[in-house]
PDB file of C-alpha atoms in Angstrom:
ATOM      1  CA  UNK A1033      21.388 -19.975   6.959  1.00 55.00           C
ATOM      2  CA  UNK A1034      24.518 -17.777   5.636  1.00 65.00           C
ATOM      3  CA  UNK A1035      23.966 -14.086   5.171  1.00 70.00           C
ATOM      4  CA  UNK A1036      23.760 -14.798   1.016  1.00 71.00           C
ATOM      5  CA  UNK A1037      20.914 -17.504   1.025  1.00 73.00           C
ATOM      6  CA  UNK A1038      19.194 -15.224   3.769  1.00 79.00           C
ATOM      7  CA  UNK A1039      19.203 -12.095   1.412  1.00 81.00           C
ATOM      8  CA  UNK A1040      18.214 -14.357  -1.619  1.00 85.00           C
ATOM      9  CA  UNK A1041      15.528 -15.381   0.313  1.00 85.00           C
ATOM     10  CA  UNK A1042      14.674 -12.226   1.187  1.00 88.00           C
ATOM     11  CA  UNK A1043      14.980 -11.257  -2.902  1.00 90.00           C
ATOM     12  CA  UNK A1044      12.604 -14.244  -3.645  1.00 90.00           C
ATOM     13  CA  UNK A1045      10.098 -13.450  -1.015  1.00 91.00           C
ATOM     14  CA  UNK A1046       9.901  -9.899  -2.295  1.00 93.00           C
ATOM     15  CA  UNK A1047      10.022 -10.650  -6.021  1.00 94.00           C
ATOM     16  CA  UNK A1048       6.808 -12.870  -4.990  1.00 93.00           C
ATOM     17  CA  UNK A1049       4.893 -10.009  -3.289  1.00 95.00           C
ATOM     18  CA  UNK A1050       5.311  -7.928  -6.070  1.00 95.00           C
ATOM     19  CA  UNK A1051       3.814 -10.856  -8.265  1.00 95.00           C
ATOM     20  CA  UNK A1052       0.967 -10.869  -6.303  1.00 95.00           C
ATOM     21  CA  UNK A1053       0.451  -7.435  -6.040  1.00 96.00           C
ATOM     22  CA  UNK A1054       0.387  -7.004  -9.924  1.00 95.00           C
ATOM     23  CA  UNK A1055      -2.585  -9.939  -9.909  1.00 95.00           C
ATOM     24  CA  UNK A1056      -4.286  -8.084  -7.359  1.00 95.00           C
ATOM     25  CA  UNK A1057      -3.994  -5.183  -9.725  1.00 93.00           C
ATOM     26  CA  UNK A1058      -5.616  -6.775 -12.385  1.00 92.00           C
ATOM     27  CA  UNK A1059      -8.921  -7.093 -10.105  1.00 92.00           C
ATOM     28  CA  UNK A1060     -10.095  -3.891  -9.935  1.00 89.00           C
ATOM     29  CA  UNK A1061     -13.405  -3.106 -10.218  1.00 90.00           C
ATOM     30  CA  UNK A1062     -14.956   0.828 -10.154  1.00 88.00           C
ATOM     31  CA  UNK A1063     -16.254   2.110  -7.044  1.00 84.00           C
ATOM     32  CA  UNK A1064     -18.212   5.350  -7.458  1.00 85.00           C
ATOM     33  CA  UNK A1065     -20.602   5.786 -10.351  1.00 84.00           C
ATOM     34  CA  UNK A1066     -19.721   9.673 -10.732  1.00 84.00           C
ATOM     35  CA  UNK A1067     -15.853   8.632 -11.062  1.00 84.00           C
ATOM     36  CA  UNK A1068     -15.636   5.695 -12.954  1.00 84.00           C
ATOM     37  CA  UNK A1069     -11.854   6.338 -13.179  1.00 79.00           C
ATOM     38  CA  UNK A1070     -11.048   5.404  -9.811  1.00 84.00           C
ATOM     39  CA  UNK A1071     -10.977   1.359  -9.706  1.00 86.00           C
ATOM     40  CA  UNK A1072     -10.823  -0.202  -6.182  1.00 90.00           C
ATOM     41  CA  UNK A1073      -8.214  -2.811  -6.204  1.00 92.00           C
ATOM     42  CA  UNK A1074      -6.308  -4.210  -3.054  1.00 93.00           C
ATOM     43  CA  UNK A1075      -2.604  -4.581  -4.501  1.00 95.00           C
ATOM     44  CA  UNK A1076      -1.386  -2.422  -1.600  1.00 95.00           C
ATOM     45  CA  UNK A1077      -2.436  -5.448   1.034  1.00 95.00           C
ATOM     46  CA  UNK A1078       1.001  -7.383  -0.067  1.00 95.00           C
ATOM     47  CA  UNK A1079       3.102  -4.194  -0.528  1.00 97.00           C
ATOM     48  CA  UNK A1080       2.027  -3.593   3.032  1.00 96.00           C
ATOM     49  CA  UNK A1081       2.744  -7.284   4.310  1.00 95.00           C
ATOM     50  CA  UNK A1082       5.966  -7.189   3.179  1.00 94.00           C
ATOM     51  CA  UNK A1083       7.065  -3.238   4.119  1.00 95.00           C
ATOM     52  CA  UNK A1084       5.686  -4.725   7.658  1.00 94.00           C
ATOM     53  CA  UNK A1085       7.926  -8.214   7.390  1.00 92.00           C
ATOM     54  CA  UNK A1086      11.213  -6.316   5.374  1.00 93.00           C
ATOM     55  CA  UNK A1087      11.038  -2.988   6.404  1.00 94.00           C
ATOM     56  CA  UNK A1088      10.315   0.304   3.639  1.00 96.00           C
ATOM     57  CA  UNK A1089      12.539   0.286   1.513  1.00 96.00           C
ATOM     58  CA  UNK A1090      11.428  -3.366   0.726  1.00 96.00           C
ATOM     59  CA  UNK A1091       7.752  -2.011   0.622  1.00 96.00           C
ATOM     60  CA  UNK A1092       8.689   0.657  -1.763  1.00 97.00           C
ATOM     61  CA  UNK A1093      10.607  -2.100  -3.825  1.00 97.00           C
ATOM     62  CA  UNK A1094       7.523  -4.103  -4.207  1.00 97.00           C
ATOM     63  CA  UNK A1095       5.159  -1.460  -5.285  1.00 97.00           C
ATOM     64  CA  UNK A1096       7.941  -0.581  -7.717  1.00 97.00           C
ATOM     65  CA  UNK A1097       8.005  -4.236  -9.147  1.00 97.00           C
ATOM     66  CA  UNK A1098       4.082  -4.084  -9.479  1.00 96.00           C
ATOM     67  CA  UNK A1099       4.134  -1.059 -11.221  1.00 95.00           C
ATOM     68  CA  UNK A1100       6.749  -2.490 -13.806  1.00 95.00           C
ATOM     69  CA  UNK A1101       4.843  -5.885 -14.278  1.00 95.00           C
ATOM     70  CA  UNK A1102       1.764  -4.377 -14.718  1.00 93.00           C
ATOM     71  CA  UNK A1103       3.556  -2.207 -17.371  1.00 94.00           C
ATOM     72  CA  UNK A1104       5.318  -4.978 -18.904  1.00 94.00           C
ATOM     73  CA  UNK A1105       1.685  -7.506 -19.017  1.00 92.00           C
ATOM     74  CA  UNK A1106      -0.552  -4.755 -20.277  1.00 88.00           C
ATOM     75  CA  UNK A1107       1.329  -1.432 -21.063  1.00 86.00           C
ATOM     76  CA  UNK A1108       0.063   1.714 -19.987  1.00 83.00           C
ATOM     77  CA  UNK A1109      -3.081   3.457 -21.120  1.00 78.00           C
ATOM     78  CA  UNK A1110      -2.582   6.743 -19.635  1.00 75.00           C
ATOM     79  CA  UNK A1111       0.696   7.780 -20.408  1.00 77.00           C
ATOM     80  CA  UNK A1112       2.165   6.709 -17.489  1.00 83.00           C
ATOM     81  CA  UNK A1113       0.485   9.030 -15.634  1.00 81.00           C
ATOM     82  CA  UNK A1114      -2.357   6.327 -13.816  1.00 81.00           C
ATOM     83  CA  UNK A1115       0.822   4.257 -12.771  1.00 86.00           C
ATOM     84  CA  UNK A1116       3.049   6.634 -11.563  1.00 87.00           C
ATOM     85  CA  UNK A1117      -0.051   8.358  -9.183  1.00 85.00           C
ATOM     86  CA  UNK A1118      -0.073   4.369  -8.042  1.00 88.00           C
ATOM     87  CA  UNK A1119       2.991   4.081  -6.969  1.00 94.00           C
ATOM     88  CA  UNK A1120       3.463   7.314  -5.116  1.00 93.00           C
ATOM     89  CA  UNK A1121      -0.024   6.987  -3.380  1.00 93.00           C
ATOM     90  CA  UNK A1122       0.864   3.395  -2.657  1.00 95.00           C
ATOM     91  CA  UNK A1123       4.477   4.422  -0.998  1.00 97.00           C
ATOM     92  CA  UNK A1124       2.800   6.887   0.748  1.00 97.00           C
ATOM     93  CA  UNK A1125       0.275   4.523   2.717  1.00 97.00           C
ATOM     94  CA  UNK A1126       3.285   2.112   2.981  1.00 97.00           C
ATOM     95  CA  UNK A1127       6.169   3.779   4.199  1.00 97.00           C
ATOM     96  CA  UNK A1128       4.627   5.780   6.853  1.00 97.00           C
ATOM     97  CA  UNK A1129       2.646   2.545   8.337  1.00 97.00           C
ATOM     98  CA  UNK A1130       6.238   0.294   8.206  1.00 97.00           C
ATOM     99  CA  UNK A1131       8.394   3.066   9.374  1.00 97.00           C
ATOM    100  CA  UNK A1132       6.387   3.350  12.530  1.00 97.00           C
ATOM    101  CA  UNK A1133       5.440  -0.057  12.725  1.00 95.00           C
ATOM    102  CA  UNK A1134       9.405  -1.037  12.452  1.00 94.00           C
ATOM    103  CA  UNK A1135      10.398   1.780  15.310  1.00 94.00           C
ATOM    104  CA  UNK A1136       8.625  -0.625  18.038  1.00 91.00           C
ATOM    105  CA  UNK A1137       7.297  -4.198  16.635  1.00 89.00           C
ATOM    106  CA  UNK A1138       3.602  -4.598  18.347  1.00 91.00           C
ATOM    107  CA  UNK A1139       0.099  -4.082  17.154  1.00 90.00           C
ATOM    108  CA  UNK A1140      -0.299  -0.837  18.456  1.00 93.00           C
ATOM    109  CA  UNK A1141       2.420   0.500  16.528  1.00 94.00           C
ATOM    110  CA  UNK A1142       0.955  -1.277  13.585  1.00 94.00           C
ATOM    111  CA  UNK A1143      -2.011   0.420  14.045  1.00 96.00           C
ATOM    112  CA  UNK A1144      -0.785   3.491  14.627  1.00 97.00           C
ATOM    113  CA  UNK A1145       1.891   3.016  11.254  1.00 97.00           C
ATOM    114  CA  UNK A1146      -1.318   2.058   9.263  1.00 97.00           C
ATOM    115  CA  UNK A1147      -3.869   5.172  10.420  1.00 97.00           C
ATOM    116  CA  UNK A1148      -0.572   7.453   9.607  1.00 98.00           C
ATOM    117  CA  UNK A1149       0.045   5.633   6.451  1.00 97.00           C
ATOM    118  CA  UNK A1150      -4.186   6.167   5.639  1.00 97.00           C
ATOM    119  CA  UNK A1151      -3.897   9.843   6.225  1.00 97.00           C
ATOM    120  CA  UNK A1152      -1.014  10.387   4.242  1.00 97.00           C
ATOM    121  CA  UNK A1153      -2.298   8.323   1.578  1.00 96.00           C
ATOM    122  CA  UNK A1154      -5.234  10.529   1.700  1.00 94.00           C
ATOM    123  CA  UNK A1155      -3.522  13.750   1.640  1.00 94.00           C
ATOM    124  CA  UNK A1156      -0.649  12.570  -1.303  1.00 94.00           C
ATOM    125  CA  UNK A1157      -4.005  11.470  -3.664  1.00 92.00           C
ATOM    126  CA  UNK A1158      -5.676  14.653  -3.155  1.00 92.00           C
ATOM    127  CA  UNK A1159      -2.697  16.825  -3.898  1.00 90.00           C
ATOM    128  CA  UNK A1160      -1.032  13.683  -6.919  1.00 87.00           C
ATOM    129  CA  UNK A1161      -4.723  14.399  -8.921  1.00 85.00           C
ATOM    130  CA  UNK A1162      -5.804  18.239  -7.979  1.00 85.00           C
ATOM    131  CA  UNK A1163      -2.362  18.921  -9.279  1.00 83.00           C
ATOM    132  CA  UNK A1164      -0.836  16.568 -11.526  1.00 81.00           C
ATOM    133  CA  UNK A1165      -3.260  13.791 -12.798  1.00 81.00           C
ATOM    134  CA  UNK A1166      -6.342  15.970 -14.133  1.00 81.00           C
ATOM    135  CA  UNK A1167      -4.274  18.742 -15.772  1.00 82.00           C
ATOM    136  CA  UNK A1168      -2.115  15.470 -17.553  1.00 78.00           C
ATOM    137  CA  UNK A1169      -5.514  14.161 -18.288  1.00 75.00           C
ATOM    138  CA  UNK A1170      -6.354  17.635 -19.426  1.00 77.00           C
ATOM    139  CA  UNK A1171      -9.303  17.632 -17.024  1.00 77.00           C
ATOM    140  CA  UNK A1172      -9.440  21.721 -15.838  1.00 77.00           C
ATOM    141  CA  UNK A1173     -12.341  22.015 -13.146  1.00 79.00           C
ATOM    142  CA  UNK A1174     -12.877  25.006 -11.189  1.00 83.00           C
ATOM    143  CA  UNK A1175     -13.100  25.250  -7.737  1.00 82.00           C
ATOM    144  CA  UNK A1176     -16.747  23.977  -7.315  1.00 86.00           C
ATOM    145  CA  UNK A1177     -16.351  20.925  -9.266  1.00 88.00           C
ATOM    146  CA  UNK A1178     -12.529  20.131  -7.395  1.00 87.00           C
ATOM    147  CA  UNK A1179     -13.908  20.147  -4.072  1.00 89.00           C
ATOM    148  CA  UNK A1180     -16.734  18.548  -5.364  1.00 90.00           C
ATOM    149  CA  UNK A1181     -14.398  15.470  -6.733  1.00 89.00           C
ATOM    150  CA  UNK A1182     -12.114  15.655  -3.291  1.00 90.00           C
ATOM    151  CA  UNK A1183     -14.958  15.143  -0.838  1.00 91.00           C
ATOM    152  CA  UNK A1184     -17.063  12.901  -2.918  1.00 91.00           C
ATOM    153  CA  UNK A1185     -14.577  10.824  -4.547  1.00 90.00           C
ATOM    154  CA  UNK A1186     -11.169  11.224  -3.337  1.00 91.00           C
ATOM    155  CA  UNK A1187     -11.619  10.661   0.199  1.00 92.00           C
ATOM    156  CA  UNK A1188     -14.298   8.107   0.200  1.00 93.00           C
ATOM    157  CA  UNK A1189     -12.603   6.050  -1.955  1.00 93.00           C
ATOM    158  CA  UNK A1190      -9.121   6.236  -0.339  1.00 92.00           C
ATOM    159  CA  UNK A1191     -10.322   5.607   2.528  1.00 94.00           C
ATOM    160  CA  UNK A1192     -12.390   2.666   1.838  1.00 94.00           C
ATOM    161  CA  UNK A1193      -9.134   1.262   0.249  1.00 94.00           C
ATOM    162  CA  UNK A1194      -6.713   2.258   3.409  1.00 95.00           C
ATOM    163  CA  UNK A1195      -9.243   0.537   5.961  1.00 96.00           C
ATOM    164  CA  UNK A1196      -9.836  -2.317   3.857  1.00 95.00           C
ATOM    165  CA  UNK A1197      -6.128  -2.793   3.190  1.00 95.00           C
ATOM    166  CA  UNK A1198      -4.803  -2.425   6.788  1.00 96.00           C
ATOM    167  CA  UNK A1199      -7.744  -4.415   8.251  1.00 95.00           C
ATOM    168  CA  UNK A1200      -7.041  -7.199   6.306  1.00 95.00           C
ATOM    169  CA  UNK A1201      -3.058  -6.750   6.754  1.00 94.00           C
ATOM    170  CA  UNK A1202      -3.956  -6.680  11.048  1.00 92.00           C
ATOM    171  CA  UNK A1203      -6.117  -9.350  10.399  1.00 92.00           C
ATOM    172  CA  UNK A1204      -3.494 -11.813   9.271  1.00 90.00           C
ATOM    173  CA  UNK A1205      -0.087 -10.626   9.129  1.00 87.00           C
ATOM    174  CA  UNK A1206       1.013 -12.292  12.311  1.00 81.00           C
ATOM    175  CA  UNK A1207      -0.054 -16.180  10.841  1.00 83.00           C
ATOM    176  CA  UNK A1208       1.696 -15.012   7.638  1.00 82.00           C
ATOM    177  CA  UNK A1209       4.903 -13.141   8.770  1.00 77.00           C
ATOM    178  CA  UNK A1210       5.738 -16.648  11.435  1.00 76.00           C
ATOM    179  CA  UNK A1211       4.721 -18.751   8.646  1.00 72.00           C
ATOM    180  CA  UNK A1212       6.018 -17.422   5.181  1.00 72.00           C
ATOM    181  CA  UNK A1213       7.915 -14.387   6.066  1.00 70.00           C
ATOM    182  CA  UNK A1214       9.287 -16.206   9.274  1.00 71.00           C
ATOM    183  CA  UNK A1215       9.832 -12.762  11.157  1.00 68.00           C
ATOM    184  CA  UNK A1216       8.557 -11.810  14.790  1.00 65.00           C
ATOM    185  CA  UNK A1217       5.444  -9.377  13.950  1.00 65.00           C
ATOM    186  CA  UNK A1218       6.273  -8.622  17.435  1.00 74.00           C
ATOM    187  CA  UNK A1219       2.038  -8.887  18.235  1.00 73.00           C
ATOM    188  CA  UNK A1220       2.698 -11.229  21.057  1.00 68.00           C
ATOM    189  CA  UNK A1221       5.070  -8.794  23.054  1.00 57.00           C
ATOM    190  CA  UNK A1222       2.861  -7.883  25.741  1.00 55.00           C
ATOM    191  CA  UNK A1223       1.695 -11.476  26.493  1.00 49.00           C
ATOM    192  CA  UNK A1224       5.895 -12.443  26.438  1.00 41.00           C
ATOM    193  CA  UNK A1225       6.696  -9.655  28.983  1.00 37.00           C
ATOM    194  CA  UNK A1226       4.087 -10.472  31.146  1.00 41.00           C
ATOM    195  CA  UNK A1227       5.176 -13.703  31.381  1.00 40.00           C
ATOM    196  CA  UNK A1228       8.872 -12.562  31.962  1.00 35.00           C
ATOM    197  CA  UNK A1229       7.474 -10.287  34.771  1.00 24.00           C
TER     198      UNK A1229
END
């Protein structure tokens, strides 16, 4: 396969992720009574997949697709404010968890990427609503009530949605990326040098 019809491919497989990512967005469902605002979905899990099979900048490209289809199939309701705190707190669980994963192929580094990308993601949501989605929303709490909203609903639900994500990702990434993606998830490398010692 020429360089062309192996970046076309590459386009295609991409341009699919981000498809799926926007169903996935569809299906979200609320996960804490008190904050009915934040919807558990798992449209991450392919952004993920294919940051780990393309690299990054590939995982930032599909998040940025499913933020534009999910624009383009049911507009925005907030202003644009709900998608654009998507898209940087999905980048931020993405890009961490590829870049390290991509430094050293193997599942520890994939674990490692993904715990790094969890705690970032945490971090990035707490600071994208304290300081930018509830004053856009025009939601002013005081100090009580915002630490009230961090530890009971922030963090809970982020990380329900990071662990869920990458434990799903770990659980099947290396069938998918040898049998759609057709990369080397690089899972396998301590049986292969063993073998080679």
């Amino acid at each position: 396969m020429n360089q062309s019809n192996t970046h076309l491919n590459k386009m295609i497989k991409i341009s699919l992720l981000g498809a799926i990512a926007v169903v996935l967005m569809f299906m979200e469902v609320p996960m804490l009574p008190a904050f009915p605002w934040l919807k558990m979905d798992l449209s991450e899990l392919p952004v993920l997949m294919g940051a780990f099979a393309f690299g990054p900048v590939a995982g930032i490209t599909i998040e940025a697709l499913k933020i534009v289809l999910h624009l383009l199939l049911k507009g925005t309701q907030t202003g644009f404010v709900g998608e654009i705190a998507n898209f940087i707190v999905g980048v931020s669980l993405v890009v961490p968890a590829a870049y390290i994963y991509h430094s050293n192929k193997s599942k520890k580094t994939a674990i490692i990427g993904m715990i790094v990308g969890g705690i970032t993601m945490g971090i990035v949501a707490i600071i994208a609503n304290v300081y930018f989605l509830l004053p856009a929303f025009g939601m002013v709490l005081n100090a009580e009530d915002t630490l009230k909203y961090v530890t009971a609903g922030l963090l809970p639900f982020n990380g329900i949605k990071a662990v869920l994500v990458s434990v799903v990702t770990f659980a099947v990434y290396k069938k998918v990326s040898v049998a759609i993606f057709k990369v080397d998830s690089g899972f396998d490398r301590k049986k292969e040098l063993s073998k080679e010692m």
